[in-house]
């Protein structure tokens, strides 16, 4: 898919050979990206909260004899269980963040699933605007702009604030611009790519 291609070719932060790597694909939908990651050699846990999409991926795995991919009907918020803590080399968090009612909590849960030296591949929609669209004011203050139900777009500065709040440091991102995206490293050695 284009997302895997972007992370491999344009950025490049995803190796072509994932043999021996454990990957968590959050919001896998019907599993196209999960199947590619499994074909690249990874042991993949694909998480999707919509049951019919998980059923579709289970059917594909069975039909094509894919044994290194485990579809799970779970919400992102279920990933706080012990089995997901510090368990993955790579977490793919594509197209999910802008659907969350609490993006900071979602980013924190995602970060907690990474092993030390692990990489989170984050893809999300952002608004290209100099005007204030949304902002993160903290857990005790409401957002300055109302958020529509379902999904929303936010500015990159808001994205940086959320992810910094999620991993507990304001020094989380200090990196270079690549193809309009930024990469960054956290003090613990876990790497974020967005």
C-alpha positions as protocol buffer text, in pm:
chain_id: "A"
residue {
  index: 1
  type: UNK
  ca { x: 0 y: 0 z: 0 }
}
residue {
  index: 2
  type: UNK
  ca { x: 104 y: 363 z: -32 }
}
residue {
  index: 3
  type: UNK
  ca { x: 160 y: 391 z: 344 }
}
residue {
  index: 4
  type: UNK
  ca { x: 418 y: 112 z: 356 }
}
residue {
  index: 5
  type: UNK
  ca { x: 580 y: 251 z: 42 }
}
residue {
  index: 6
  type: UNK
  ca { x: 606 y: 596 z: 202 }
}
residue {
  index: 7
  type: UNK
  ca { x: 769 y: 460 z: 517 }
}
residue {
  index: 8
  type: UNK
  ca { x: 1011 y: 243 z: 313 }
}
residue {
  index: 9
  type: UNK
  ca { x: 1096 y: 460 z: 15 }
}
residue {
  index: 10
  type: UNK
  ca { x: 1026 y: 825 z: 86 }
}
residue {
  index: 11
  type: UNK
  ca { x: 1132 y: 854 z: 449 }
}
residue {
  index: 12
  type: UNK
  ca { x: 1302 y: 564 z: 469 }
}
residue {
  index: 13
  type: UNK
  ca { x: 1233 y: 436 z: 821 }
}
residue {
  index: 14
  type: UNK
  ca { x: 1091 y: 90 z: 757 }
}
residue {
  index: 15
  type: UNK
  ca { x: 1330 y: -185 z: 646 }
}
residue {
  index: 16
  type: UNK
  ca { x: 1222 y: -414 z: 363 }
}
residue {
  index: 17
  type: UNK
  ca { x: 1307 y: -723 z: 567 }
}
residue {
  index: 18
  type: UNK
  ca { x: 1111 y: -749 z: 891 }
}
residue {
  index: 19
  type: UNK
  ca { x: 1218 y: -1102 z: 977 }
}
residue {
  index: 20
  type: UNK
  ca { x: 1228 y: -1143 z: 1354 }
}
residue {
  index: 21
  type: UNK
  ca { x: 1037 y: -819 z: 1416 }
}
residue {
  index: 22
  type: UNK
  ca { x: 712 y: -802 z: 1609 }
}
residue {
  index: 23
  type: UNK
  ca { x: 466 y: -549 z: 1461 }
}
residue {
  index: 24
  type: UNK
  ca { x: 140 y: -410 z: 1596 }
}
residue {
  index: 25
  type: UNK
  ca { x: -96 y: -269 z: 1330 }
}
residue {
  index: 26
  type: UNK
  ca { x: -355 y: -49 z: 1505 }
}
residue {
  index: 27
  type: UNK
  ca { x: -674 y: 15 z: 1308 }
}
residue {
  index: 28
  type: UNK
  ca { x: -590 y: -245 z: 1043 }
}
residue {
  index: 29
  type: UNK
  ca { x: -932 y: -230 z: 871 }
}
residue {
  index: 30
  type: UNK
  ca { x: -948 y: -536 z: 638 }
}
residue {
  index: 31
  type: UNK
  ca { x: -577 y: -601 z: 678 }
}
residue {
  index: 32
  type: UNK
  ca { x: -413 y: -508 z: 348 }
}
residue {
  index: 33
  type: UNK
  ca { x: -120 y: -341 z: 521 }
}
residue {
  index: 34
  type: UNK
  ca { x: -102 y: -617 z: 783 }
}
residue {
  index: 35
  type: UNK
  ca { x: -72 y: -879 z: 509 }
}
residue {
  index: 36
  type: UNK
  ca { x: 215 y: -684 z: 348 }
}
residue {
  index: 37
  type: UNK
  ca { x: 397 y: -657 z: 684 }
}
residue {
  index: 38
  type: UNK
  ca { x: 353 y: -1033 z: 736 }
}
residue {
  index: 39
  type: UNK
  ca { x: 486 y: -1099 z: 384 }
}
residue {
  index: 40
  type: UNK
  ca { x: 790 y: -886 z: 475 }
}
residue {
  index: 41
  type: UNK
  ca { x: 865 y: -1140 z: 751 }
}
residue {
  index: 42
  type: UNK
  ca { x: 717 y: -974 z: 1060 }
}
residue {
  index: 43
  type: UNK
  ca { x: 506 y: -1143 z: 1324 }
}
residue {
  index: 44
  type: UNK
  ca { x: 200 y: -915 z: 1308 }
}
residue {
  index: 45
  type: UNK
  ca { x: -79 y: -849 z: 1555 }
}
residue {
  index: 46
  type: UNK
  ca { x: -351 y: -662 z: 1364 }
}
residue {
  index: 47
  type: UNK
  ca { x: -603 y: -477 z: 1580 }
}
residue {
  index: 48
  type: UNK
  ca { x: -940 y: -353 z: 1457 }
}
residue {
  index: 49
  type: UNK
  ca { x: -1250 y: -267 z: 1661 }
}
residue {
  index: 50
  type: UNK
  ca { x: -1499 y: -339 z: 1380 }
}
residue {
  index: 51
  type: UNK
  ca { x: -1573 y: -713 z: 1390 }
}
residue {
  index: 52
  type: UNK
  ca { x: -1666 y: -755 z: 1023 }
}
residue {
  index: 53
  type: UNK
  ca { x: -1324 y: -623 z: 918 }
}
residue {
  index: 54
  type: UNK
  ca { x: -1149 y: -864 z: 1154 }
}
residue {
  index: 55
  type: UNK
  ca { x: -1360 y: -1147 z: 1010 }
}
residue {
  index: 56
  type: UNK
  ca { x: -1247 y: -1044 z: 660 }
}
residue {
  index: 57
  type: UNK
  ca { x: -880 y: -1049 z: 761 }
}
residue {
  index: 58
  type: UNK
  ca { x: -920 y: -1386 z: 934 }
}
residue {
  index: 59
  type: UNK
  ca { x: -1070 y: -1522 z: 610 }
}
residue {
  index: 60
  type: UNK
  ca { x: -778 y: -1386 z: 406 }
}
residue {
  index: 61
  type: UNK
  ca { x: -522 y: -1532 z: 646 }
}
residue {
  index: 62
  type: UNK
  ca { x: -689 y: -1873 z: 631 }
}
residue {
  index: 63
  type: UNK
  ca { x: -734 y: -1859 z: 250 }
}
residue {
  index: 64
  type: UNK
  ca { x: -370 y: -1770 z: 184 }
}
residue {
  index: 65
  type: UNK
  ca { x: -216 y: -1975 z: 465 }
}
residue {
  index: 66
  type: UNK
  ca { x: -72 y: -1673 z: 648 }
}
residue {
  index: 67
  type: UNK
  ca { x: 40 y: -1798 z: 989 }
}
residue {
  index: 68
  type: UNK
  ca { x: 243 y: -1499 z: 1112 }
}
residue {
  index: 69
  type: UNK
  ca { x: -55 y: -1262 z: 1132 }
}
residue {
  index: 70
  type: UNK
  ca { x: -297 y: -1257 z: 1424 }
}
residue {
  index: 71
  type: UNK
  ca { x: -616 y: -1052 z: 1368 }
}
residue {
  index: 72
  type: UNK
  ca { x: -769 y: -927 z: 1695 }
}
residue {
  index: 73
  type: UNK
  ca { x: -1110 y: -763 z: 1745 }
}
residue {
  index: 74
  type: UNK
  ca { x: -998 y: -499 z: 1997 }
}
residue {
  index: 75
  type: UNK
  ca { x: -1016 y: -128 z: 2048 }
}
residue {
  index: 76
  type: UNK
  ca { x: -705 y: 84 z: 2082 }
}
residue {
  index: 77
  type: UNK
  ca { x: -810 y: 136 z: 2443 }
}
residue {
  index: 78
  type: UNK
  ca { x: -786 y: -242 z: 2504 }
}
residue {
  index: 79
  type: UNK
  ca { x: -413 y: -227 z: 2433 }
}
residue {
  index: 80
  type: UNK
  ca { x: -340 y: -135 z: 2795 }
}
residue {
  index: 81
  type: UNK
  ca { x: -342 y: -508 z: 2881 }
}
residue {
  index: 82
  type: UNK
  ca { x: -9 y: -653 z: 2997 }
}
residue {
  index: 83
  type: UNK
  ca { x: 37 y: -857 z: 2678 }
}
residue {
  index: 84
  type: UNK
  ca { x: 74 y: -533 z: 2479 }
}
residue {
  index: 85
  type: UNK
  ca { x: 314 y: -347 z: 2711 }
}
residue {
  index: 86
  type: UNK
  ca { x: 672 y: -311 z: 2577 }
}
residue {
  index: 87
  type: UNK
  ca { x: 592 y: -592 z: 2333 }
}
residue {
  index: 88
  type: UNK
  ca { x: 651 y: -459 z: 1979 }
}
residue {
  index: 89
  type: UNK
  ca { x: 947 y: -350 z: 1768 }
}
residue {
  index: 90
  type: UNK
  ca { x: 723 y: -151 z: 1535 }
}
residue {
  index: 91
  type: UNK
  ca { x: 377 y: -4 z: 1588 }
}
residue {
  index: 92
  type: UNK
  ca { x: 188 y: 113 z: 1279 }
}
residue {
  index: 93
  type: UNK
  ca { x: -61 y: 379 z: 1386 }
}
residue {
  index: 94
  type: UNK
  ca { x: -200 y: 489 z: 1052 }
}
residue {
  index: 95
  type: UNK
  ca { x: -522 y: 683 z: 1000 }
}
residue {
  index: 96
  type: UNK
  ca { x: -645 y: 643 z: 1357 }
}
residue {
  index: 97
  type: UNK
  ca { x: -538 y: 944 z: 1563 }
}
residue {
  index: 98
  type: UNK
  ca { x: -786 y: 1189 z: 1408 }
}
residue {
  index: 99
  type: UNK
  ca { x: -1076 y: 960 z: 1501 }
}
residue {
  index: 100
  type: UNK
  ca { x: -996 y: 952 z: 1873 }
}
residue {
  index: 101
  type: UNK
  ca { x: -1183 y: 1143 z: 2139 }
}
residue {
  index: 102
  type: UNK
  ca { x: -859 y: 1149 z: 2343 }
}
residue {
  index: 103
  type: UNK
  ca { x: -560 y: 1161 z: 2106 }
}
residue {
  index: 104
  type: UNK
  ca { x: -312 y: 1208 z: 2392 }
}
residue {
  index: 105
  type: UNK
  ca { x: -427 y: 887 z: 2560 }
}
residue {
  index: 106
  type: UNK
  ca { x: -420 y: 707 z: 2223 }
}
residue {
  index: 107
  type: UNK
  ca { x: -63 y: 820 z: 2159 }
}
residue {
  index: 108
  type: UNK
  ca { x: 40 y: 716 z: 2512 }
}
residue {
  index: 109
  type: UNK
  ca { x: -111 y: 369 z: 2470 }
}
residue {
  index: 110
  type: UNK
  ca { x: 68 y: 334 z: 2137 }
}
residue {
  index: 111
  type: UNK
  ca { x: 400 y: 444 z: 2285 }
}
residue {
  index: 112
  type: UNK
  ca { x: 364 y: 200 z: 2576 }
}
residue {
  index: 113
  type: UNK
  ca { x: 331 y: -90 z: 2331 }
}
residue {
  index: 114
  type: UNK
  ca { x: 682 y: -22 z: 2196 }
}
residue {
  index: 115
  type: UNK
  ca { x: 991 y: -201 z: 2319 }
}
residue {
  index: 116
  type: UNK
  ca { x: 1294 y: 15 z: 2392 }
}
residue {
  index: 117
  type: UNK
  ca { x: 1450 y: 115 z: 2059 }
}
residue {
  index: 118
  type: UNK
  ca { x: 1112 y: 45 z: 1895 }
}
residue {
  index: 119
  type: UNK
  ca { x: 958 y: 260 z: 1623 }
}
residue {
  index: 120
  type: UNK
  ca { x: 608 y: 402 z: 1597 }
}
residue {
  index: 121
  type: UNK
  ca { x: 501 y: 482 z: 1241 }
}
residue {
  index: 122
  type: UNK
  ca { x: 231 y: 745 z: 1279 }
}
residue {
  index: 123
  type: UNK
  ca { x: 23 y: 873 z: 987 }
}
residue {
  index: 124
  type: UNK
  ca { x: -258 y: 1120 z: 1040 }
}
residue {
  index: 125
  type: UNK
  ca { x: -449 y: 1395 z: 864 }
}
residue {
  index: 126
  type: UNK
  ca { x: -345 y: 1748 z: 949 }
}
residue {
  index: 127
  type: UNK
  ca { x: -483 y: 2086 z: 849 }
}
residue {
  index: 128
  type: UNK
  ca { x: -251 y: 2315 z: 657 }
}
residue {
  index: 129
  type: UNK
  ca { x: -343 y: 2641 z: 816 }
}
residue {
  index: 130
  type: UNK
  ca { x: -184 y: 2924 z: 1008 }
}
residue {
  index: 131
  type: UNK
  ca { x: -516 y: 2982 z: 1183 }
}
residue {
  index: 132
  type: UNK
  ca { x: -585 y: 2807 z: 1510 }
}
residue {
  index: 133
  type: UNK
  ca { x: -781 y: 2496 z: 1423 }
}
residue {
  index: 134
  type: UNK
  ca { x: -752 y: 2287 z: 1740 }
}
residue {
  index: 135
  type: UNK
  ca { x: -518 y: 2301 z: 2031 }
}
residue {
  index: 136
  type: UNK
  ca { x: -431 y: 2084 z: 2324 }
}
residue {
  index: 137
  type: UNK
  ca { x: -479 y: 2286 z: 2640 }
}
residue {
  index: 138
  type: UNK
  ca { x: -423 y: 2004 z: 2888 }
}
residue {
  index: 139
  type: UNK
  ca { x: -644 y: 1750 z: 3057 }
}
residue {
  index: 140
  type: UNK
  ca { x: -830 y: 2005 z: 3270 }
}
residue {
  index: 141
  type: UNK
  ca { x: -899 y: 2267 z: 3003 }
}
residue {
  index: 142
  type: UNK
  ca { x: -1139 y: 2240 z: 2708 }
}
residue {
  index: 143
  type: UNK
  ca { x: -1019 y: 2286 z: 2352 }
}
residue {
  index: 144
  type: UNK
  ca { x: -1049 y: 2640 z: 2218 }
}
residue {
  index: 145
  type: UNK
  ca { x: -1241 y: 2523 z: 1911 }
}
residue {
  index: 146
  type: UNK
  ca { x: -1530 y: 2270 z: 1918 }
}
residue {
  index: 147
  type: UNK
  ca { x: -1445 y: 1930 z: 1769 }
}
residue {
  index: 148
  type: UNK
  ca { x: -1696 y: 1759 z: 1539 }
}
residue {
  index: 149
  type: UNK
  ca { x: -1795 y: 1404 z: 1629 }
}
residue {
  index: 150
  type: UNK
  ca { x: -1623 y: 1130 z: 1429 }
}
residue {
  index: 151
  type: UNK
  ca { x: -1298 y: 1278 z: 1308 }
}
residue {
  index: 152
  type: UNK
  ca { x: -1115 y: 1605 z: 1282 }
}
residue {
  index: 153
  type: UNK
  ca { x: -799 y: 1759 z: 1149 }
}
residue {
  index: 154
  type: UNK
  ca { x: -550 y: 1950 z: 1354 }
}
residue {
  index: 155
  type: UNK
  ca { x: -238 y: 2155 z: 1291 }
}
residue {
  index: 156
  type: UNK
  ca { x: 109 y: 2001 z: 1313 }
}
residue {
  index: 157
  type: UNK
  ca { x: 180 y: 2214 z: 1622 }
}
residue {
  index: 158
  type: UNK
  ca { x: -119 y: 2051 z: 1791 }
}
residue {
  index: 159
  type: UNK
  ca { x: 8 y: 1708 z: 1685 }
}
residue {
  index: 160
  type: UNK
  ca { x: 347 y: 1782 z: 1842 }
}
residue {
  index: 161
  type: UNK
  ca { x: 179 y: 1898 z: 2165 }
}
residue {
  index: 162
  type: UNK
  ca { x: -31 y: 1581 z: 2187 }
}
residue {
  index: 163
  type: UNK
  ca { x: 257 y: 1345 z: 2128 }
}
residue {
  index: 164
  type: UNK
  ca { x: 483 y: 1533 z: 2367 }
}
residue {
  index: 165
  type: UNK
  ca { x: 212 y: 1518 z: 2633 }
}
residue {
  index: 166
  type: UNK
  ca { x: 169 y: 1145 z: 2568 }
}
residue {
  index: 167
  type: UNK
  ca { x: 531 y: 1051 z: 2630 }
}
residue {
  index: 168
  type: UNK
  ca { x: 585 y: 1297 z: 2912 }
}
residue {
  index: 169
  type: UNK
  ca { x: 851 y: 1528 z: 2775 }
}
residue {
  index: 170
  type: UNK
  ca { x: 866 y: 1847 z: 2577 }
}
residue {
  index: 171
  type: UNK
  ca { x: 1194 y: 1731 z: 2419 }
}
residue {
  index: 172
  type: UNK
  ca { x: 1036 y: 1441 z: 2234 }
}
residue {
  index: 173
  type: UNK
  ca { x: 1076 y: 1586 z: 1887 }
}
residue {
  index: 174
  type: UNK
  ca { x: 1397 y: 1740 z: 1766 }
}
residue {
  index: 175
  type: UNK
  ca { x: 1454 y: 1622 z: 1417 }
}
residue {
  index: 176
  type: UNK
  ca { x: 1451 y: 1698 z: 1049 }
}
residue {
  index: 177
  type: UNK
  ca { x: 1181 y: 1757 z: 793 }
}
residue {
  index: 178
  type: UNK
  ca { x: 1140 y: 1486 z: 529 }
}
residue {
  index: 179
  type: UNK
  ca { x: 873 y: 1504 z: 262 }
}
residue {
  index: 180
  type: UNK
  ca { x: 666 y: 1734 z: 481 }
}
residue {
  index: 181
  type: UNK
  ca { x: 678 y: 1496 z: 777 }
}
residue {
  index: 182
  type: UNK
  ca { x: 902 y: 1496 z: 1079 }
}
residue {
  index: 183
  type: UNK
  ca { x: 1089 y: 1221 z: 1253 }
}
residue {
  index: 184
  type: UNK
  ca { x: 1185 y: 1231 z: 1617 }
}
residue {
  index: 185
  type: UNK
  ca { x: 1331 y: 1035 z: 1902 }
}
residue {
  index: 186
  type: UNK
  ca { x: 1227 y: 1017 z: 2262 }
}
residue {
  index: 187
  type: UNK
  ca { x: 1468 y: 1020 z: 2556 }
}
residue {
  index: 188
  type: UNK
  ca { x: 1400 y: 651 z: 2628 }
}
residue {
  index: 189
  type: UNK
  ca { x: 1528 y: 553 z: 2285 }
}
residue {
  index: 190
  type: UNK
  ca { x: 1188 y: 470 z: 2141 }
}
residue {
  index: 191
  type: UNK
  ca { x: 1152 y: 635 z: 1805 }
}
residue {
  index: 192
  type: UNK
  ca { x: 847 y: 814 z: 1665 }
}
residue {
  index: 193
  type: UNK
  ca { x: 799 y: 880 z: 1298 }
}
residue {
  index: 194
  type: UNK
  ca { x: 518 y: 1106 z: 1185 }
}
